Amino acid sequence: MNYYKQVLTVTLWEYRRFFKLKNELLSIAIMLLIFTASYFAGKFSAAGFSEKPILTVLKDLNPELTTMLSEAYTIQEILPGEKEQYLKKMAQTKEGFLLEHSTEGFTLQAFKKSGKLQAMRKTLNDYHQVQVMQKIGLSSENLNFVLSPATLEEHYLYETGTKGRTILAYFFAGLMILAVFLSFAYQFTAITGEKQLKITEQIVSAIKPQVWMDGKILGITLTGLSSMLTYSIISILGGILFFQFTGASITNILQFLHLPSILLFLAFTLMGILLWNAFLAAIASMITDPNNSGKSSVMLLPVLFVVASFSVIRDPDNGMSVFLSWFPLTSATAMPMRWVTTEVEWWQLFGSYAGLIITFYLLRKLAAKIFHVSILMSGKEPSLREVIKLVKAE
């Protein structure tokens, strides 16, 4: 059996070992039920706040202000002499709002803070603004004219990508992190678990370590991609349910569907997942007991590098952004983000992608060597220095 057939055999074995179509379909069904239940629960909760809250005011309050407040509240007027009785009732019932107006301003008395008072604050600010404008003889038209911004016509030779494409870039970056996290969990189960069960030595005696490692990287990557596809389907179906329930136009989603961007993001995301899986496979090969190993903290590295690449959005043309778009550990997300925010030459895209491929090739070779030397050491977890020494000797 040649190399490619052996790798395919290991890949399919790893994939079938972890990916269960029944479980994925069950996940989609459960998430759709959660989306639906959350929507109707939120709608029911919002319906509870649709009734106007009661706001109590003294009868000497300005009628104009009372009319303005009645748009958001049910106004209940009391006489000034009934104020003390109302406050005692408020303390007993633990609810109620009393608004008073004096020459110095307004006074609000309530049992506790409430979000229902935000509309009142806005109304009071608007009323105060109108009163001050009338006092100084300034009309609303003159105020709007003074506060109007300068007229500026902007013309650019190069138009950046739309906001929808930027959001699409974030979406694929999130999917890559998700796929890497899931893959790393499978790496621990596949590699460290087999080392603990002492079956790795028997398998490696039949096939080469490179074949075994390549098959694991590809199989677990395929599993992560399948899970990524599942969550993508959940997101799409969730979006369809959102448009269906809210009555919004489904054409709004078309701003995110730009085929060249999707193909570019898919290519870089796939290569990024392969690269990180090769890196994490090398780390997992060094771990004997994942429960007592400090090396498991490296699973945070993909998140750190992906988050670092988000800075490209702010200024895609500075030196750091250009570096991140070429550095293999960040280019899988940084280069697509540069592509949607600034002008990127085709040779930069191909060069960055070639860097990803070369780095993946080297990491898979390194992972196989580390895997090979680590299974030769039994009884303890090899340190990084010991692994480097043995890899060099090999």
Short mmCIF file of C-alpha atoms in Angstrom, two decimals:
data_model
loop_
_atom_site.label_atom_id
_atom_site.label_comp_id
_atom_site.label_asym_id
_atom_site.label_seq_id
_atom_site.Cartn_x
_atom_site.Cartn_y
_atom_site.Cartn_z
CA MET A 1 0.00 0.00 0.00
CA ASN A 2 1.54 3.32 -1.04
CA TYR A 3 1.74 6.51 1.01
CA TYR A 4 -1.45 8.16 -0.27
CA LYS A 5 -3.62 5.08 0.22
CA GLN A 6 -2.31 4.68 3.77
CA VAL A 7 -2.98 8.35 4.57
CA LEU A 8 -6.48 8.07 3.11
CA THR A 9 -7.15 4.98 5.22
CA VAL A 10 -6.05 6.71 8.44
CA THR A 11 -7.92 9.90 7.49
CA LEU A 12 -11.21 8.11 6.91
CA TRP A 13 -10.75 6.06 10.08
CA GLU A 14 -10.20 9.17 12.19
CA TYR A 15 -13.10 10.97 10.54
CA ARG A 16 -15.57 8.13 11.02
CA ARG A 17 -14.32 7.71 14.55
CA PHE A 18 -15.33 11.21 15.65
CA PHE A 19 -17.95 12.47 13.19
CA LYS A 20 -21.44 11.11 13.74
CA LEU A 21 -24.08 12.41 11.33
CA LYS A 22 -26.87 11.55 13.74
CA ASN A 23 -25.33 13.72 16.46
CA GLU A 24 -24.81 16.63 14.04
CA LEU A 25 -28.43 16.50 12.87
CA LEU A 26 -29.56 16.34 16.48
CA SER A 27 -27.45 19.42 17.25
CA ILE A 28 -29.08 21.33 14.38
CA ALA A 29 -32.56 20.36 15.57
CA ILE A 30 -31.81 21.34 19.19
CA MET A 31 -30.31 24.70 18.19
CA LEU A 32 -33.29 25.49 15.97
CA LEU A 33 -35.63 24.71 18.87
CA ILE A 34 -33.54 26.97 21.11
CA PHE A 35 -33.64 29.79 18.51
CA THR A 36 -37.41 29.46 18.17
CA ALA A 37 -38.01 29.28 21.92
CA SER A 38 -35.70 32.25 22.56
CA TYR A 39 -37.49 34.35 19.95
CA PHE A 40 -40.97 33.68 21.32
CA ALA A 41 -39.74 34.06 24.92
CA GLY A 42 -38.22 37.44 24.05
CA LYS A 43 -41.38 38.47 22.22
CA PHE A 44 -43.52 37.42 25.19
CA SER A 45 -41.22 39.26 27.57
CA ALA A 46 -41.35 42.40 25.42
CA ALA A 47 -45.14 42.17 25.32
CA GLY A 48 -45.12 42.43 29.10
CA PHE A 49 -43.50 45.86 28.82
CA SER A 50 -45.79 47.09 26.04
CA GLU A 51 -48.23 48.63 28.55
CA LYS A 52 -47.39 52.15 29.59
CA PRO A 53 -46.01 52.39 33.14
CA ILE A 54 -47.85 54.67 35.57
CA LEU A 55 -46.14 57.98 36.39
CA THR A 56 -47.62 60.04 39.20
CA VAL A 57 -47.28 63.84 39.01
CA LEU A 58 -48.57 66.77 41.02
CA LYS A 59 -51.48 68.67 39.48
CA ASP A 60 -49.43 71.87 39.30
CA LEU A 61 -47.13 70.31 36.66
CA ASN A 62 -46.93 72.20 33.36
CA PRO A 63 -49.69 70.89 31.02
CA GLU A 64 -47.27 70.93 28.06
CA LEU A 65 -44.85 68.67 29.96
CA THR A 66 -47.71 66.42 31.04
CA THR A 67 -48.71 65.97 27.40
CA MET A 68 -45.13 65.12 26.42
CA LEU A 69 -44.85 62.55 29.24
CA SER A 70 -48.18 60.94 28.33
CA GLU A 71 -46.64 59.58 25.11
CA ALA A 72 -44.62 57.07 27.14
CA TYR A 73 -46.50 56.93 30.47
CA THR A 74 -49.98 56.74 31.89
CA ILE A 75 -50.16 59.97 33.87
CA GLN A 76 -51.80 59.92 37.30
CA GLU A 77 -52.27 63.33 38.92
CA ILE A 78 -52.53 63.95 42.67
CA LEU A 79 -52.93 67.07 44.77
CA PRO A 80 -49.89 68.47 46.64
CA GLY A 81 -51.59 67.59 49.93
CA GLU A 82 -51.79 63.91 48.91
CA LYS A 83 -48.03 63.61 48.44
CA GLU A 84 -47.20 62.20 51.91
CA GLN A 85 -49.98 59.61 51.66
CA TYR A 86 -48.72 58.52 48.22
CA LEU A 87 -45.13 58.12 49.51
CA LYS A 88 -46.34 55.91 52.38
CA LYS A 89 -48.28 53.79 49.88
CA MET A 90 -45.16 53.56 47.70
CA ALA A 91 -43.13 52.21 50.63
CA GLN A 92 -45.79 49.58 51.32
CA THR A 93 -46.41 48.43 47.74
CA LYS A 94 -42.71 48.80 46.79
CA GLU A 95 -43.57 50.41 43.47
CA GLY A 96 -44.43 53.79 42.00
CA PHE A 97 -42.86 56.97 40.58
CA LEU A 98 -43.59 60.53 41.71
CA LEU A 99 -42.36 63.50 39.66
CA GLU A 100 -42.31 67.06 41.01
CA HIS A 101 -41.33 70.36 39.40
CA SER A 102 -39.78 73.28 41.23
CA THR A 103 -37.96 76.47 40.26
CA GLU A 104 -34.63 74.63 40.60
CA GLY A 105 -35.60 71.71 38.40
CA PHE A 106 -37.30 68.34 38.82
CA THR A 107 -37.44 65.86 41.69
CA LEU A 108 -38.17 62.17 41.21
CA GLN A 109 -39.10 59.89 44.08
CA ALA A 110 -39.31 56.16 43.46
CA PHE A 111 -38.95 52.96 45.44
CA LYS A 112 -35.92 51.85 43.39
CA LYS A 113 -34.13 52.50 40.11
CA SER A 114 -35.90 51.25 37.00
CA GLY A 115 -35.26 51.12 33.28
CA LYS A 116 -38.80 52.46 32.81
CA LEU A 117 -37.52 55.93 33.75
CA GLN A 118 -35.23 56.36 30.73
CA ALA A 119 -38.03 57.74 28.56
CA MET A 120 -38.89 60.22 31.33
CA ARG A 121 -35.31 61.52 31.48
CA LYS A 122 -35.26 62.06 27.71
CA THR A 123 -38.60 63.87 27.82
CA LEU A 124 -37.42 66.13 30.65
CA ASN A 125 -34.26 66.98 28.70
CA ASP A 126 -36.30 67.84 25.60
CA TYR A 127 -38.70 69.96 27.65
CA HIS A 128 -35.85 71.78 29.39
CA GLN A 129 -34.18 72.46 26.04
CA VAL A 130 -37.39 73.96 24.63
CA GLN A 131 -37.86 76.15 27.72
CA VAL A 132 -34.30 77.47 27.57
CA MET A 133 -34.61 78.21 23.84
CA GLN A 134 -37.81 80.16 24.44
CA LYS A 135 -36.18 82.05 27.28
CA ILE A 136 -33.25 83.27 25.16
CA GLY A 137 -35.38 83.75 22.06
CA LEU A 138 -33.74 81.03 19.94
CA SER A 139 -35.96 79.12 17.54
CA SER A 140 -35.50 75.41 16.83
CA GLU A 141 -34.74 76.22 13.18
CA ASN A 142 -31.87 78.52 14.17
CA LEU A 143 -30.53 75.93 16.63
CA ASN A 144 -30.55 73.21 13.98
CA PHE A 145 -28.80 75.57 11.58
CA VAL A 146 -26.04 76.32 14.13
CA LEU A 147 -25.55 72.62 14.94
CA SER A 148 -25.62 71.43 11.33
CA PRO A 149 -22.33 69.80 10.19
CA ALA A 150 -20.16 71.09 7.38
CA THR A 151 -20.99 69.86 3.88
CA LEU A 152 -18.23 67.62 2.55
CA GLU A 153 -18.31 65.66 -0.70
CA GLU A 154 -15.94 62.69 -0.58
CA HIS A 155 -14.53 61.05 -3.71
CA TYR A 156 -12.12 58.10 -3.55
CA LEU A 157 -10.32 56.40 -6.39
CA TYR A 158 -10.45 53.09 -4.51
CA GLU A 159 -13.59 51.98 -2.71
CA THR A 160 -13.10 49.60 0.21
CA GLY A 161 -15.19 46.49 0.70
CA THR A 162 -18.67 46.82 2.12
CA LYS A 163 -19.49 46.37 5.79
CA GLY A 164 -21.14 43.06 4.91
CA ARG A 165 -17.84 41.64 3.60
CA THR A 166 -16.05 42.75 6.76
CA ILE A 167 -18.65 40.97 8.86
CA LEU A 168 -18.20 37.94 6.61
CA ALA A 169 -14.46 38.00 7.37
CA TYR A 170 -15.20 38.02 11.11
CA PHE A 171 -17.66 35.16 10.59
CA PHE A 172 -15.05 32.95 8.91
CA ALA A 173 -12.47 33.87 11.57
CA GLY A 174 -14.93 32.72 14.24
CA LEU A 175 -15.59 29.49 12.37
CA MET A 176 -11.84 28.85 12.14
CA ILE A 177 -11.43 29.28 15.91
CA LEU A 178 -14.39 26.96 16.47
CA ALA A 179 -12.97 24.31 14.14
CA VAL A 180 -9.52 24.54 15.77
CA PHE A 181 -11.00 24.22 19.28
CA LEU A 182 -13.02 21.16 18.28
CA SER A 183 -10.02 19.68 16.49
CA PHE A 184 -7.76 20.19 19.49
CA ALA A 185 -10.23 18.30 21.68
CA TYR A 186 -10.12 15.44 19.18
CA GLN A 187 -6.30 15.65 19.06
CA PHE A 188 -6.14 15.03 22.80
CA THR A 189 -8.47 12.06 22.53
CA ALA A 190 -6.79 10.59 19.46
CA ILE A 191 -3.10 11.07 20.26
CA THR A 192 -2.72 11.27 24.04
CA GLY A 193 -5.45 8.69 24.61
CA GLU A 194 -3.75 6.18 22.32
CA LYS A 195 -0.40 6.80 23.99
CA GLN A 196 -1.93 6.07 27.40
CA LEU A 197 -3.48 2.85 26.08
CA LYS A 198 -0.09 1.79 24.63
CA ILE A 199 -1.52 1.05 21.18
CA THR A 200 0.44 3.71 19.31
CA GLU A 201 3.62 1.62 19.32
CA GLN A 202 1.80 -1.29 17.70
CA ILE A 203 0.31 0.88 14.95
CA VAL A 204 3.57 2.69 14.19
CA SER A 205 5.28 -0.67 13.80
CA ALA A 206 2.98 -1.29 10.82
CA ILE A 207 3.01 2.16 9.18
CA LYS A 208 5.36 5.11 9.21
CA PRO A 209 4.89 7.89 11.81
CA GLN A 210 4.51 10.45 9.02
CA VAL A 211 1.59 8.51 7.51
CA TRP A 212 -0.04 8.13 10.92
CA MET A 213 0.36 11.82 11.75
CA ASP A 214 -0.76 13.05 8.31
CA GLY A 215 -3.85 10.86 8.49
CA LYS A 216 -4.69 12.19 11.94
CA ILE A 217 -4.20 15.82 10.91
CA LEU A 218 -6.37 15.42 7.81
CA GLY A 219 -9.02 13.28 9.51
CA ILE A 220 -9.41 15.58 12.50
CA THR A 221 -9.37 18.63 10.23
CA LEU A 222 -12.17 17.05 8.21
CA THR A 223 -14.09 16.46 11.44
CA GLY A 224 -13.60 20.09 12.46
CA LEU A 225 -14.73 21.28 9.04
CA SER A 226 -17.84 19.10 9.27
CA SER A 227 -18.67 20.65 12.64
CA MET A 228 -17.97 24.08 11.15
CA LEU A 229 -20.42 23.26 8.34
CA THR A 230 -22.99 22.20 10.92
CA TYR A 231 -22.76 25.51 12.76
CA SER A 232 -22.89 27.38 9.46
CA ILE A 233 -26.13 25.58 8.60
CA ILE A 234 -27.47 26.43 12.06
CA SER A 235 -26.58 30.10 11.52
CA ILE A 236 -28.25 30.17 8.09
CA LEU A 237 -31.40 28.45 9.35
CA GLY A 238 -31.43 30.73 12.38
CA GLY A 239 -31.22 33.73 10.06
CA ILE A 240 -34.09 32.39 7.95
CA LEU A 241 -36.20 31.93 11.09
CA PHE A 242 -35.33 35.47 12.16
CA PHE A 243 -36.50 36.92 8.84
CA GLN A 244 -39.58 34.71 8.92
CA PHE A 245 -40.63 35.74 12.43
CA THR A 246 -39.77 39.43 12.18
CA GLY A 247 -41.11 39.95 8.66
CA ALA A 248 -37.84 41.60 7.58
CA SER A 249 -36.80 41.28 3.95
CA ILE A 250 -34.57 38.26 3.38
CA THR A 251 -32.80 40.22 0.65
CA ASN A 252 -30.87 41.97 3.45
CA ILE A 253 -28.66 38.91 3.67
CA LEU A 254 -27.54 39.33 0.06
CA GLN A 255 -25.08 42.06 1.10
CA PHE A 256 -23.02 39.34 2.80
CA LEU A 257 -22.98 36.99 -0.20
CA HIS A 258 -20.02 38.01 -2.34
CA LEU A 259 -18.68 34.93 -4.15
CA PRO A 260 -15.02 36.07 -4.61
CA SER A 261 -14.84 36.97 -0.91
CA ILE A 262 -16.39 33.67 0.16
CA LEU A 263 -13.97 31.64 -1.99
CA LEU A 264 -10.98 33.61 -0.67
CA PHE A 265 -12.09 33.27 2.95
CA LEU A 266 -12.73 29.54 2.51
CA ALA A 267 -9.27 28.95 1.02
CA PHE A 268 -7.44 30.85 3.78
CA THR A 269 -9.64 29.42 6.55
CA LEU A 270 -9.06 25.84 5.37
CA MET A 271 -5.31 26.37 5.21
CA GLY A 272 -5.33 28.06 8.61
CA ILE A 273 -7.17 25.12 10.17
CA LEU A 274 -4.69 22.65 8.64
CA LEU A 275 -1.74 24.69 9.90
CA TRP A 276 -3.05 24.95 13.44
CA ASN A 277 -4.00 21.28 13.52
CA ALA A 278 -0.45 20.34 12.51
CA PHE A 279 0.90 22.63 15.25
CA LEU A 280 -1.51 21.27 17.88
CA ALA A 281 -0.81 17.69 16.81
CA ALA A 282 2.86 18.30 17.57
CA ILE A 283 1.95 19.63 21.01
CA ALA A 284 -0.44 16.74 21.70
CA SER A 285 2.33 14.29 20.74
CA MET A 286 4.42 15.63 23.62
CA ILE A 287 1.64 15.21 26.19
CA THR A 288 1.34 11.94 28.07
CA ASP A 289 -1.38 12.88 30.57
CA PRO A 290 -3.56 15.84 29.50
CA ASN A 291 -4.96 16.16 33.04
CA ASN A 292 -1.57 17.07 34.50
CA SER A 293 0.16 18.78 31.60
CA GLY A 294 0.89 22.48 31.37
CA LYS A 295 1.20 22.24 27.60
CA SER A 296 -2.59 22.07 27.21
CA SER A 297 -2.72 25.84 27.72
CA VAL A 298 -1.32 26.31 24.19
CA MET A 299 -4.85 25.77 22.86
CA LEU A 300 -5.32 29.50 23.58
CA LEU A 301 -2.64 30.41 21.04
CA PRO A 302 -4.95 30.27 17.99
CA VAL A 303 -7.35 32.68 19.70
CA LEU A 304 -4.55 35.12 20.54
CA PHE A 305 -3.22 35.16 16.97
CA VAL A 306 -6.69 35.49 15.43
CA VAL A 307 -7.62 38.34 17.79
CA ALA A 308 -4.30 40.05 16.96
CA SER A 309 -5.20 39.94 13.27
CA PHE A 310 -8.41 41.89 13.96
CA SER A 311 -6.28 45.03 14.37
CA VAL A 312 -5.83 45.00 10.57
CA ILE A 313 -9.35 46.43 10.20
CA ARG A 314 -8.35 49.74 11.84
CA ASP A 315 -5.39 50.52 9.59
CA PRO A 316 -4.78 47.86 6.90
CA ASP A 317 -1.85 49.68 5.30
CA ASN A 318 0.51 50.20 8.24
CA GLY A 319 3.61 48.07 8.72
CA MET A 320 2.14 45.87 11.46
CA SER A 321 -0.95 45.02 9.38
CA VAL A 322 1.20 44.09 6.40
CA PHE A 323 3.39 41.91 8.64
CA LEU A 324 0.36 40.15 10.16
CA SER A 325 -1.02 39.45 6.67
CA TRP A 326 2.23 37.65 5.76
CA PHE A 327 3.07 35.97 9.09
CA PRO A 328 1.78 32.36 8.75
CA LEU A 329 0.20 32.18 12.22
CA THR A 330 -1.96 35.25 11.55
CA SER A 331 -2.19 35.47 7.75
CA ALA A 332 -5.14 33.05 7.54
CA THR A 333 -7.36 35.78 9.02
CA ALA A 334 -5.29 38.95 8.55
CA MET A 335 -4.88 38.73 4.77
CA PRO A 336 -8.63 38.29 4.02
CA MET A 337 -9.34 41.23 6.33
CA ARG A 338 -6.78 43.38 4.50
CA TRP A 339 -8.34 42.31 1.21
CA VAL A 340 -11.80 43.62 2.18
CA THR A 341 -10.52 46.90 3.65
CA THR A 342 -7.76 48.02 1.27
CA GLU A 343 -6.17 47.35 -2.10
CA VAL A 344 -4.13 44.14 -2.07
CA GLU A 345 -2.14 43.01 -5.12
CA TRP A 346 -2.73 39.50 -6.42
CA TRP A 347 0.89 38.52 -5.78
CA GLN A 348 0.45 39.38 -2.11
CA LEU A 349 -2.54 37.03 -1.86
CA PHE A 350 -0.66 34.20 -3.56
CA GLY A 351 2.52 34.90 -1.58
CA SER A 352 0.71 34.87 1.75
CA TYR A 353 -1.15 31.69 0.82
CA ALA A 354 2.08 30.04 -0.32
CA GLY A 355 3.58 30.92 3.07
CA LEU A 356 0.69 29.12 4.75
CA ILE A 357 1.22 26.02 2.61
CA ILE A 358 4.98 25.92 3.25
CA THR A 359 4.50 26.42 6.99
CA PHE A 360 1.91 23.65 7.10
CA TYR A 361 4.25 21.31 5.23
CA LEU A 362 7.08 21.99 7.69
CA LEU A 363 4.82 21.70 10.74
CA ARG A 364 3.42 18.33 9.65
CA LYS A 365 6.98 17.04 9.19
CA LEU A 366 7.92 18.41 12.60
CA ALA A 367 4.79 16.92 14.19
CA ALA A 368 5.63 13.48 12.80
CA LYS A 369 9.20 13.68 14.13
CA ILE A 370 8.03 14.79 17.57
CA PHE A 371 5.43 12.03 17.56
CA HIS A 372 8.09 9.49 16.60
CA VAL A 373 10.57 10.44 19.30
CA SER A 374 7.92 10.94 22.00
CA ILE A 375 6.63 7.37 21.75
CA LEU A 376 10.19 6.16 22.33
CA MET A 377 10.18 7.86 25.74
CA SER A 378 8.07 6.04 28.30
CA GLY A 379 7.53 6.69 31.98
CA LYS A 380 7.53 10.49 31.78
CA GLU A 381 6.40 13.39 29.65
CA PRO A 382 9.26 14.71 27.50
CA SER A 383 10.30 18.31 28.01
CA LEU A 384 10.63 20.71 25.12
CA ARG A 385 14.43 20.63 25.38
CA GLU A 386 14.48 16.83 25.24
CA VAL A 387 12.18 16.77 22.22
CA ILE A 388 14.32 19.31 20.35
CA LYS A 389 17.45 17.31 21.13
CA LEU A 390 15.92 14.04 19.92
CA VAL A 391 14.44 15.64 16.78
CA LYS A 392 17.86 17.04 15.86
CA ALA A 393 19.48 13.66 16.50
CA GLU A 394 16.93 11.96 14.27
#
